[in-house]
Amino acid sequence: MPSLSNLSLRTLKWGSTALLAASFCSTAWAQTPREAWHDALADGYATLATSTADLDQAVTSYCATPSAERRQALETAWAQAFDSWQAVRFVDFGPIEQDNLAWQFQFWPDAKNTVARKVNLWLGSEQSIGVEQLKADSVAVKGFPALEYLLFDPLASKAQPLPEERACELVTAISSLLQYNATQLQEQWQAFRPHYLGTEQFQNTTVLAAMHGLDILRNKRLAAPMGLEGKPRRNPYISDAWRSEHSLAGIRASLVGLQQYFLPGLRQLLSSEEGAELVERLDQQLTATVARLERQSADMQTLLADDDGYRNLQLIFIEVDKLNQLLSGNIASELGIIRGFNSSDGD
């Protein structure tokens, strides 16, 4: 994923360009926290727009000329686009609040299996399928989970398997709507810049968004399937992206997103010696947690199936818990921020 372009200025060679490099670096580091956050998140939204466009193209190619290679390319494109969404998923303010847009990208949690029921209704009906028809329907049939069901769930294949015509029509409409929403979100975030930079409260709002996102990751996306939150039993089917066995990869993408899109502004905000040390600790803990996730070759469902796998999940949970303690504890205290209820917390 792209990082802040101004950070690359630190790689400029000294010598005849030293004065110019110092000038550029001074300009970059003179950014306010909100300027750094807005620019970083603009990169994140641009990546989401690009990856959903790639996904839409992969759908078109596969449905036009189905093959095993194009099916694999389609599934890979879904995973890459899904990960780009996970990276910016913590942002719960601004344009993403309009028209339930976050839910249009990912309807989750889905305790009543609404995604499967809505998709099967479309597959079994004779109603024409297109972007405009989907816009008028439930958020459950508009985003990544609906595509995941069509691509990875055997029950979808029984109803109307890809690449049969109606299944392809539905996949095409969903991917086109995803691309449209991602493009709109990217444009709206740029238009949101003056208001974001000019409103002091967005400083705390951005930190709170990262806190809420990490809290949901810890409690809902990891602890709940492990039986540590809610019902005390292991249940991989309440994790997100379980059908594609992409639950832990999605968690990793969220942590990488915090590192790339949230840390730049936090470094600007906590510029004192003590604050800088806290940010460095958070950065190091994010790196360690991502590395542990990368070492896991199996996903949530497999790891929950036996005690050895569960112990690996416990080690991941411990790393994520350290992140929570750092951000919602030490760093929030340093900033004088108290975590409150957030609508994205769910039930």
mmCIF file of C-alpha atoms in Angstrom:
data_model
loop_
_atom_site.group_PDB
_atom_site.id
_atom_site.type_symbol
_atom_site.label_atom_id
_atom_site.label_comp_id
_atom_site.label_asym_id
_atom_site.label_seq_id
_atom_site.Cartn_x
_atom_site.Cartn_y
_atom_site.Cartn_z
ATOM 1 C CA MET A 1 0.000 0.000 0.000
ATOM 2 C CA PRO A 2 1.228 3.535 -0.648
ATOM 3 C CA SER A 3 2.747 5.579 2.136
ATOM 4 C CA LEU A 4 3.042 9.309 2.554
ATOM 5 C CA SER A 5 5.110 10.594 -0.349
ATOM 6 C CA ASN A 6 6.712 13.348 1.717
ATOM 7 C CA LEU A 7 8.281 10.777 4.013
ATOM 8 C CA SER A 8 10.361 9.539 1.095
ATOM 9 C CA LEU A 9 12.118 12.912 1.072
ATOM 10 C CA ARG A 10 14.246 11.674 3.964
ATOM 11 C CA THR A 11 16.025 9.403 1.493
ATOM 12 C CA LEU A 12 17.487 12.345 -0.428
ATOM 13 C CA LYS A 13 21.275 12.309 -0.499
ATOM 14 C CA TRP A 14 23.307 14.885 1.325
ATOM 15 C CA GLY A 15 25.897 16.991 -0.468
ATOM 16 C CA SER A 16 24.890 19.568 -3.004
ATOM 17 C CA THR A 17 21.214 18.770 -2.322
ATOM 18 C CA ALA A 18 21.472 18.951 1.468
ATOM 19 C CA LEU A 19 19.927 22.396 1.776
ATOM 20 C CA LEU A 20 17.072 21.497 -0.582
ATOM 21 C CA ALA A 21 16.447 18.229 1.241
ATOM 22 C CA ALA A 22 16.402 19.973 4.605
ATOM 23 C CA SER A 23 13.945 22.520 3.241
ATOM 24 C CA PHE A 24 11.614 19.840 1.903
ATOM 25 C CA CYS A 25 11.809 17.801 5.104
ATOM 26 C CA SER A 26 11.101 20.897 7.163
ATOM 27 C CA THR A 27 8.025 21.560 5.051
ATOM 28 C CA ALA A 28 6.851 17.956 5.410
ATOM 29 C CA TRP A 29 7.279 17.840 9.155
ATOM 30 C CA ALA A 30 5.618 21.251 9.493
ATOM 31 C CA GLN A 31 2.316 19.545 8.673
ATOM 32 C CA THR A 32 -0.340 19.668 11.332
ATOM 33 C CA PRO A 33 -1.613 16.288 12.599
ATOM 34 C CA ARG A 34 -4.836 16.702 10.634
ATOM 35 C CA GLU A 35 -2.940 17.526 7.443
ATOM 36 C CA ALA A 36 -0.842 14.388 7.870
ATOM 37 C CA TRP A 37 -3.937 12.293 8.588
ATOM 38 C CA HIS A 38 -5.889 13.665 5.671
ATOM 39 C CA ASP A 39 -3.057 13.090 3.194
ATOM 40 C CA ALA A 40 -2.393 9.569 4.473
ATOM 41 C CA LEU A 41 -6.060 8.604 4.375
ATOM 42 C CA ALA A 42 -6.361 10.106 0.896
ATOM 43 C CA ASP A 43 -3.736 7.534 -0.135
ATOM 44 C CA GLY A 44 -5.766 4.812 1.574
ATOM 45 C CA TYR A 45 -8.988 5.772 -0.177
ATOM 46 C CA ALA A 46 -7.132 6.005 -3.508
ATOM 47 C CA THR A 47 -5.861 2.455 -2.987
ATOM 48 C CA LEU A 48 -9.407 1.302 -2.236
ATOM 49 C CA ALA A 49 -10.694 2.943 -5.432
ATOM 50 C CA THR A 50 -7.940 1.346 -7.506
ATOM 51 C CA SER A 51 -8.348 -2.119 -6.008
ATOM 52 C CA THR A 52 -12.136 -2.137 -6.450
ATOM 53 C CA ALA A 53 -11.631 -1.096 -10.090
ATOM 54 C CA ASP A 54 -9.236 -4.031 -10.488
ATOM 55 C CA LEU A 55 -11.823 -6.300 -8.878
ATOM 56 C CA ASP A 56 -14.533 -5.082 -11.237
ATOM 57 C CA GLN A 57 -12.263 -5.742 -14.203
ATOM 58 C CA ALA A 58 -11.464 -9.235 -12.905
ATOM 59 C CA VAL A 59 -15.202 -9.976 -12.656
ATOM 60 C CA THR A 60 -15.769 -8.786 -16.220
ATOM 61 C CA SER A 61 -12.872 -10.850 -17.571
ATOM 62 C CA TYR A 62 -13.914 -14.018 -15.776
ATOM 63 C CA CYS A 63 -17.581 -13.836 -16.748
ATOM 64 C CA ALA A 64 -16.697 -13.058 -20.362
ATOM 65 C CA THR A 65 -14.206 -15.919 -20.728
ATOM 66 C CA PRO A 66 -14.291 -18.278 -17.719
ATOM 67 C CA SER A 67 -11.165 -20.253 -16.895
ATOM 68 C CA ALA A 68 -9.403 -21.611 -13.821
ATOM 69 C CA GLU A 69 -6.730 -18.935 -14.141
ATOM 70 C CA ARG A 70 -9.250 -16.108 -14.368
ATOM 71 C CA ARG A 71 -11.199 -17.539 -11.444
ATOM 72 C CA GLN A 72 -8.016 -17.493 -9.344
ATOM 73 C CA ALA A 73 -7.293 -13.948 -10.495
ATOM 74 C CA LEU A 74 -10.823 -12.938 -9.479
ATOM 75 C CA GLU A 75 -10.487 -14.436 -6.004
ATOM 76 C CA THR A 76 -7.107 -12.728 -5.579
ATOM 77 C CA ALA A 77 -8.590 -9.401 -6.692
ATOM 78 C CA TRP A 78 -11.398 -9.814 -4.142
ATOM 79 C CA ALA A 79 -8.852 -10.420 -1.355
ATOM 80 C CA GLN A 80 -6.741 -7.400 -2.350
ATOM 81 C CA ALA A 81 -9.743 -5.094 -2.547
ATOM 82 C CA PHE A 82 -11.092 -6.427 0.746
ATOM 83 C CA ASP A 83 -7.729 -5.773 2.405
ATOM 84 C CA SER A 84 -7.640 -2.220 1.069
ATOM 85 C CA TRP A 85 -11.034 -1.681 2.719
ATOM 86 C CA GLN A 86 -9.806 -3.173 5.998
ATOM 87 C CA ALA A 87 -6.910 -0.707 5.995
ATOM 88 C CA VAL A 88 -9.252 2.323 6.104
ATOM 89 C CA ARG A 89 -12.110 0.609 7.917
ATOM 90 C CA PHE A 90 -11.290 2.336 11.224
ATOM 91 C CA VAL A 91 -12.376 5.716 9.805
ATOM 92 C CA ASP A 92 -15.949 6.091 11.036
ATOM 93 C CA PHE A 93 -16.479 9.815 10.420
ATOM 94 C CA GLY A 94 -16.764 12.119 7.435
ATOM 95 C CA PRO A 95 -18.009 10.909 4.025
ATOM 96 C CA ILE A 96 -18.122 7.260 5.121
ATOM 97 C CA GLU A 97 -21.055 8.165 7.384
ATOM 98 C CA GLN A 98 -23.283 9.099 4.435
ATOM 99 C CA ASP A 99 -25.909 6.612 3.206
ATOM 100 C CA ASN A 100 -24.643 3.805 5.459
ATOM 101 C CA LEU A 101 -21.594 3.641 3.205
ATOM 102 C CA ALA A 102 -19.503 1.566 5.613
ATOM 103 C CA TRP A 103 -22.271 -1.048 5.687
ATOM 104 C CA GLN A 104 -22.413 -0.981 1.906
ATOM 105 C CA PHE A 105 -18.764 -2.003 1.839
ATOM 106 C CA GLN A 106 -19.111 -4.629 4.557
ATOM 107 C CA PHE A 107 -22.335 -5.781 6.188
ATOM 108 C CA TRP A 108 -20.992 -7.347 9.386
ATOM 109 C CA PRO A 109 -21.690 -8.802 11.893
ATOM 110 C CA ASP A 110 -24.260 -10.985 10.153
ATOM 111 C CA ALA A 111 -25.689 -13.124 12.966
ATOM 112 C CA LYS A 112 -28.812 -14.057 10.954
ATOM 113 C CA ASN A 113 -26.942 -14.969 7.740
ATOM 114 C CA THR A 114 -28.734 -12.131 5.965
ATOM 115 C CA VAL A 115 -26.083 -11.917 3.230
ATOM 116 C CA ALA A 116 -26.711 -15.500 2.082
ATOM 117 C CA ARG A 117 -30.498 -15.088 2.178
ATOM 118 C CA LYS A 118 -30.462 -11.825 0.207
ATOM 119 C CA VAL A 119 -28.049 -13.148 -2.417
ATOM 120 C CA ASN A 120 -30.080 -16.333 -2.858
ATOM 121 C CA LEU A 121 -33.253 -14.284 -3.287
ATOM 122 C CA TRP A 122 -31.625 -12.426 -6.162
ATOM 123 C CA LEU A 123 -30.301 -15.629 -7.707
ATOM 124 C CA GLY A 124 -33.723 -17.263 -7.548
ATOM 125 C CA SER A 125 -35.805 -14.349 -8.806
ATOM 126 C CA GLU A 126 -36.489 -13.145 -12.335
ATOM 127 C CA GLN A 127 -35.992 -9.462 -11.518
ATOM 128 C CA SER A 128 -33.459 -7.712 -13.727
ATOM 129 C CA ILE A 129 -30.097 -7.200 -12.072
ATOM 130 C CA GLY A 130 -28.063 -4.004 -12.262
ATOM 131 C CA VAL A 131 -26.419 -1.342 -10.149
ATOM 132 C CA GLU A 132 -29.592 0.743 -9.889
ATOM 133 C CA GLN A 133 -31.613 -2.265 -8.718
ATOM 134 C CA LEU A 134 -29.004 -3.085 -6.074
ATOM 135 C CA LYS A 135 -28.919 0.503 -4.854
ATOM 136 C CA ALA A 136 -32.584 0.151 -3.903
ATOM 137 C CA ASP A 137 -32.007 -3.046 -1.932
ATOM 138 C CA SER A 138 -30.461 -3.960 1.420
ATOM 139 C CA VAL A 139 -26.842 -3.203 2.319
ATOM 140 C CA ALA A 140 -26.432 -6.965 2.823
ATOM 141 C CA VAL A 141 -26.234 -7.542 -0.936
ATOM 142 C CA LYS A 142 -24.007 -4.599 -1.848
ATOM 143 C CA GLY A 143 -20.523 -5.271 -0.563
ATOM 144 C CA PHE A 144 -17.566 -7.556 -0.006
ATOM 145 C CA PRO A 145 -19.476 -10.206 2.013
ATOM 146 C CA ALA A 146 -22.022 -10.695 -0.782
ATOM 147 C CA LEU A 147 -19.217 -11.181 -3.296
ATOM 148 C CA GLU A 148 -17.444 -13.480 -0.865
ATOM 149 C CA TYR A 149 -20.566 -15.631 -0.577
ATOM 150 C CA LEU A 150 -20.872 -15.931 -4.349
ATOM 151 C CA LEU A 151 -17.182 -16.711 -4.799
ATOM 152 C CA PHE A 152 -16.429 -19.007 -1.873
ATOM 153 C CA ASP A 153 -19.571 -20.537 -0.336
ATOM 154 C CA PRO A 154 -20.655 -23.959 -1.694
ATOM 155 C CA LEU A 155 -24.299 -23.085 -0.983
ATOM 156 C CA ALA A 156 -24.126 -20.302 -3.566
ATOM 157 C CA SER A 157 -22.902 -22.813 -6.142
ATOM 158 C CA LYS A 158 -25.938 -24.985 -5.469
ATOM 159 C CA ALA A 159 -28.292 -22.068 -6.053
ATOM 160 C CA GLN A 160 -26.667 -20.608 -9.186
ATOM 161 C CA PRO A 161 -22.944 -21.335 -9.605
ATOM 162 C CA LEU A 162 -20.549 -18.977 -11.307
ATOM 163 C CA PRO A 163 -20.109 -18.452 -14.202
ATOM 164 C CA GLU A 164 -23.784 -19.071 -15.015
ATOM 165 C CA GLU A 165 -25.488 -16.014 -16.452
ATOM 166 C CA ARG A 166 -27.560 -14.821 -13.510
ATOM 167 C CA ALA A 167 -24.743 -15.335 -11.000
ATOM 168 C CA CYS A 168 -22.428 -13.370 -13.271
ATOM 169 C CA GLU A 169 -24.994 -10.584 -13.598
ATOM 170 C CA LEU A 170 -25.194 -10.321 -9.815
ATOM 171 C CA VAL A 171 -21.424 -10.461 -9.265
ATOM 172 C CA THR A 172 -20.950 -7.803 -11.948
ATOM 173 C CA ALA A 173 -23.535 -5.490 -10.395
ATOM 174 C CA ILE A 174 -22.074 -5.870 -6.901
ATOM 175 C CA SER A 175 -18.495 -5.246 -8.041
ATOM 176 C CA SER A 176 -19.581 -2.242 -10.145
ATOM 177 C CA LEU A 177 -21.397 -0.728 -7.168
ATOM 178 C CA LEU A 178 -18.362 -1.322 -4.955
ATOM 179 C CA GLN A 179 -16.167 0.492 -7.462
ATOM 180 C CA TYR A 180 -18.658 3.353 -7.717
ATOM 181 C CA ASN A 181 -18.854 3.722 -3.924
ATOM 182 C CA ALA A 182 -15.076 3.623 -3.556
ATOM 183 C CA THR A 183 -14.605 6.282 -6.229
ATOM 184 C CA GLN A 184 -17.258 8.485 -4.626
ATOM 185 C CA LEU A 185 -15.648 8.033 -1.226
ATOM 186 C CA GLN A 186 -12.236 9.030 -2.584
ATOM 187 C CA GLU A 187 -13.655 12.179 -4.197
ATOM 188 C CA GLN A 188 -15.737 13.108 -1.156
ATOM 189 C CA TRP A 189 -12.739 12.722 1.166
ATOM 190 C CA GLN A 190 -10.824 15.248 -0.935
ATOM 191 C CA ALA A 191 -13.792 17.631 -0.852
ATOM 192 C CA PHE A 192 -13.987 17.105 2.929
ATOM 193 C CA ARG A 193 -10.424 18.433 3.394
ATOM 194 C CA PRO A 194 -11.203 22.119 4.205
ATOM 195 C CA HIS A 195 -13.805 21.172 6.809
ATOM 196 C CA TYR A 196 -11.561 18.479 8.325
ATOM 197 C CA LEU A 197 -8.534 20.772 8.562
ATOM 198 C CA GLY A 198 -10.595 23.682 9.834
ATOM 199 C CA THR A 199 -12.419 21.843 12.613
ATOM 200 C CA GLU A 200 -10.400 21.287 15.785
ATOM 201 C CA GLN A 201 -12.611 18.493 17.108
ATOM 202 C CA PHE A 202 -11.533 16.189 14.271
ATOM 203 C CA GLN A 203 -8.189 15.813 16.009
ATOM 204 C CA ASN A 204 -9.753 13.829 18.849
ATOM 205 C CA THR A 205 -12.295 12.281 16.479
ATOM 206 C CA THR A 206 -9.500 10.688 14.444
ATOM 207 C CA VAL A 207 -7.775 9.263 17.502
ATOM 208 C CA LEU A 208 -11.090 7.943 18.811
ATOM 209 C CA ALA A 209 -11.782 6.313 15.441
ATOM 210 C CA ALA A 210 -8.498 4.408 15.649
ATOM 211 C CA MET A 211 -9.287 3.423 19.246
ATOM 212 C CA HIS A 212 -12.756 2.192 18.298
ATOM 213 C CA GLY A 213 -11.427 0.315 15.283
ATOM 214 C CA LEU A 214 -8.773 -1.446 17.331
ATOM 215 C CA ASP A 215 -11.281 -2.209 20.059
ATOM 216 C CA ILE A 216 -13.675 -3.836 17.565
ATOM 217 C CA LEU A 217 -10.763 -5.786 16.100
ATOM 218 C CA ARG A 218 -9.804 -7.111 19.527
ATOM 219 C CA ASN A 219 -13.274 -7.846 20.914
ATOM 220 C CA LYS A 220 -15.473 -8.652 17.920
ATOM 221 C CA ARG A 221 -13.151 -9.872 15.195
ATOM 222 C CA LEU A 222 -10.780 -11.890 17.394
ATOM 223 C CA ALA A 223 -12.016 -12.453 20.955
ATOM 224 C CA ALA A 224 -15.629 -13.321 20.024
ATOM 225 C CA PRO A 225 -14.751 -16.197 17.652
ATOM 226 C CA MET A 226 -12.288 -17.438 20.288
ATOM 227 C CA GLY A 227 -15.045 -17.576 22.912
ATOM 228 C CA LEU A 228 -13.517 -14.762 24.969
ATOM 229 C CA GLU A 229 -16.278 -12.239 24.219
ATOM 230 C CA GLY A 230 -19.992 -13.011 24.390
ATOM 231 C CA LYS A 231 -20.772 -16.735 24.360
ATOM 232 C CA PRO A 232 -17.908 -18.773 25.867
ATOM 233 C CA ARG A 233 -17.398 -21.141 22.940
ATOM 234 C CA ARG A 234 -15.237 -21.195 19.839
ATOM 235 C CA ASN A 235 -17.155 -20.092 16.757
ATOM 236 C CA PRO A 236 -15.288 -19.166 13.553
ATOM 237 C CA TYR A 237 -18.557 -18.370 11.760
ATOM 238 C CA ILE A 238 -18.993 -15.085 13.583
ATOM 239 C CA SER A 239 -15.649 -13.774 12.341
ATOM 240 C CA ASP A 240 -15.625 -11.645 9.226
ATOM 241 C CA ALA A 241 -14.395 -13.179 5.941
ATOM 242 C CA TRP A 242 -14.683 -16.738 7.298
ATOM 243 C CA ARG A 243 -16.010 -18.104 4.004
ATOM 244 C CA SER A 244 -12.818 -17.131 2.173
ATOM 245 C CA GLU A 245 -10.614 -18.113 5.141
ATOM 246 C CA HIS A 246 -9.350 -14.544 5.130
ATOM 247 C CA SER A 247 -10.224 -13.506 8.696
ATOM 248 C CA LEU A 248 -6.671 -13.196 10.034
ATOM 249 C CA ALA A 249 -5.406 -11.679 6.778
ATOM 250 C CA GLY A 250 -8.106 -9.026 7.109
ATOM 251 C CA ILE A 251 -7.017 -8.298 10.685
ATOM 252 C CA ARG A 252 -3.446 -7.961 9.468
ATOM 253 C CA ALA A 253 -4.584 -5.498 6.773
ATOM 254 C CA SER A 254 -6.366 -3.397 9.412
ATOM 255 C CA LEU A 255 -3.208 -3.200 11.523
ATOM 256 C CA VAL A 256 -1.087 -2.266 8.501
ATOM 257 C CA GLY A 257 -3.674 0.415 7.747
ATOM 258 C CA LEU A 258 -3.307 1.884 11.231
ATOM 259 C CA GLN A 259 0.456 1.888 10.796
ATOM 260 C CA GLN A 260 0.371 3.590 7.404
ATOM 261 C CA TYR A 261 -2.634 5.887 7.667
ATOM 262 C CA PHE A 262 -2.972 6.706 11.382
ATOM 263 C CA LEU A 263 0.595 6.800 12.738
ATOM 264 C CA PRO A 264 1.806 9.717 10.539
ATOM 265 C CA GLY A 265 -0.637 12.153 12.128
ATOM 266 C CA LEU A 266 -0.143 10.689 15.593
ATOM 267 C CA ARG A 267 3.600 11.330 15.318
ATOM 268 C CA GLN A 268 2.864 14.973 14.560
ATOM 269 C CA LEU A 269 0.432 15.197 17.445
ATOM 270 C CA LEU A 270 2.695 13.585 20.056
ATOM 271 C CA SER A 271 5.890 15.466 19.303
ATOM 272 C CA SER A 272 7.188 15.741 22.872
ATOM 273 C CA GLU A 273 9.894 13.342 24.004
ATOM 274 C CA GLU A 274 7.466 11.286 26.071
ATOM 275 C CA GLY A 275 4.821 11.339 23.335
ATOM 276 C CA ALA A 276 7.290 10.344 20.642
ATOM 277 C CA GLU A 277 8.375 7.388 22.776
ATOM 278 C CA LEU A 278 4.750 6.220 23.070
ATOM 279 C CA VAL A 279 4.229 6.441 19.313
ATOM 280 C CA GLU A 280 7.425 4.493 18.717
ATOM 281 C CA ARG A 281 6.251 1.789 21.109
ATOM 282 C CA LEU A 282 2.934 1.614 19.249
ATOM 283 C CA ASP A 283 4.734 1.380 15.910
ATOM 284 C CA GLN A 284 6.976 -1.419 17.189
ATOM 285 C CA GLN A 285 3.994 -3.305 18.628
ATOM 286 C CA LEU A 286 2.090 -2.982 15.357
ATOM 287 C CA THR A 287 5.120 -4.376 13.512
ATOM 288 C CA ALA A 288 5.420 -7.281 15.955
ATOM 289 C CA THR A 289 1.712 -8.115 15.735
ATOM 290 C CA VAL A 290 1.677 -7.990 11.939
ATOM 291 C CA ALA A 291 4.750 -10.250 11.874
ATOM 292 C CA ARG A 292 3.038 -12.808 14.120
ATOM 293 C CA LEU A 293 -0.041 -12.793 11.884
ATOM 294 C CA GLU A 294 2.137 -13.277 8.809
ATOM 295 C CA ARG A 295 3.651 -16.391 10.382
ATOM 296 C CA GLN A 296 0.230 -18.044 10.551
ATOM 297 C CA SER A 297 -0.356 -20.151 7.460
ATOM 298 C CA ALA A 298 -3.824 -21.277 8.639
ATOM 299 C CA ASP A 299 -6.875 -19.097 9.157
ATOM 300 C CA MET A 300 -9.260 -18.711 12.096
ATOM 301 C CA GLN A 301 -11.424 -21.745 11.364
ATOM 302 C CA THR A 302 -8.469 -24.163 11.256
ATOM 303 C CA LEU A 303 -6.754 -22.666 14.298
ATOM 304 C CA LEU A 304 -9.933 -22.872 16.379
ATOM 305 C CA ALA A 305 -10.314 -26.563 15.584
ATOM 306 C CA ASP A 306 -7.564 -27.817 17.918
ATOM 307 C CA ASP A 307 -5.754 -26.711 21.052
ATOM 308 C CA ASP A 308 -2.391 -26.107 19.370
ATOM 309 C CA GLY A 309 -4.015 -23.772 16.873
ATOM 310 C CA TYR A 310 -5.971 -22.079 19.625
ATOM 311 C CA ARG A 311 -2.730 -21.378 21.499
ATOM 312 C CA ASN A 312 -1.441 -19.587 18.401
ATOM 313 C CA LEU A 313 -4.580 -17.455 18.401
ATOM 314 C CA GLN A 314 -4.048 -16.696 22.077
ATOM 315 C CA LEU A 315 -0.579 -15.360 21.266
ATOM 316 C CA ILE A 316 -2.075 -13.151 18.549
ATOM 317 C CA PHE A 317 -4.722 -11.957 20.989
ATOM 318 C CA ILE A 318 -2.033 -11.028 23.538
ATOM 319 C CA GLU A 319 -0.225 -8.923 20.912
ATOM 320 C CA VAL A 320 -3.458 -7.164 19.907
ATOM 321 C CA ASP A 321 -4.313 -6.579 23.560
ATOM 322 C CA LYS A 322 -0.958 -4.820 24.004
ATOM 323 C CA LEU A 323 -1.895 -2.538 21.113
ATOM 324 C CA ASN A 324 -5.199 -1.756 22.776
ATOM 325 C CA GLN A 325 -3.520 -0.950 26.079
ATOM 326 C CA LEU A 326 -1.033 1.352 24.374
ATOM 327 C CA LEU A 327 -3.532 3.297 22.274
ATOM 328 C CA SER A 328 -6.626 3.353 24.495
ATOM 329 C CA GLY A 329 -4.561 3.485 27.700
ATOM 330 C CA ASN A 330 -1.166 5.210 27.617
ATOM 331 C CA ILE A 331 -1.623 7.311 24.474
ATOM 332 C CA ALA A 332 -5.231 8.295 25.183
ATOM 333 C CA SER A 333 -4.198 9.329 28.695
ATOM 334 C CA GLU A 334 -1.325 11.401 27.299
ATOM 335 C CA LEU A 335 -3.811 13.181 25.024
ATOM 336 C CA GLY A 336 -6.506 13.529 27.683
ATOM 337 C CA ILE A 337 -8.975 11.500 25.602
ATOM 338 C CA ILE A 338 -11.682 9.389 27.206
ATOM 339 C CA ARG A 339 -13.191 6.638 25.086
ATOM 340 C CA GLY A 340 -16.980 6.845 24.779
ATOM 341 C CA PHE A 341 -19.676 4.793 23.103
ATOM 342 C CA ASN A 342 -19.499 4.602 19.320
ATOM 343 C CA SER A 343 -22.286 3.542 16.981
ATOM 344 C CA SER A 344 -19.903 1.261 15.109
ATOM 345 C CA ASP A 345 -19.445 -0.832 18.247
ATOM 346 C CA GLY A 346 -22.539 -2.799 17.239
ATOM 347 C CA ASP A 347 -24.509 -4.699 19.827
#
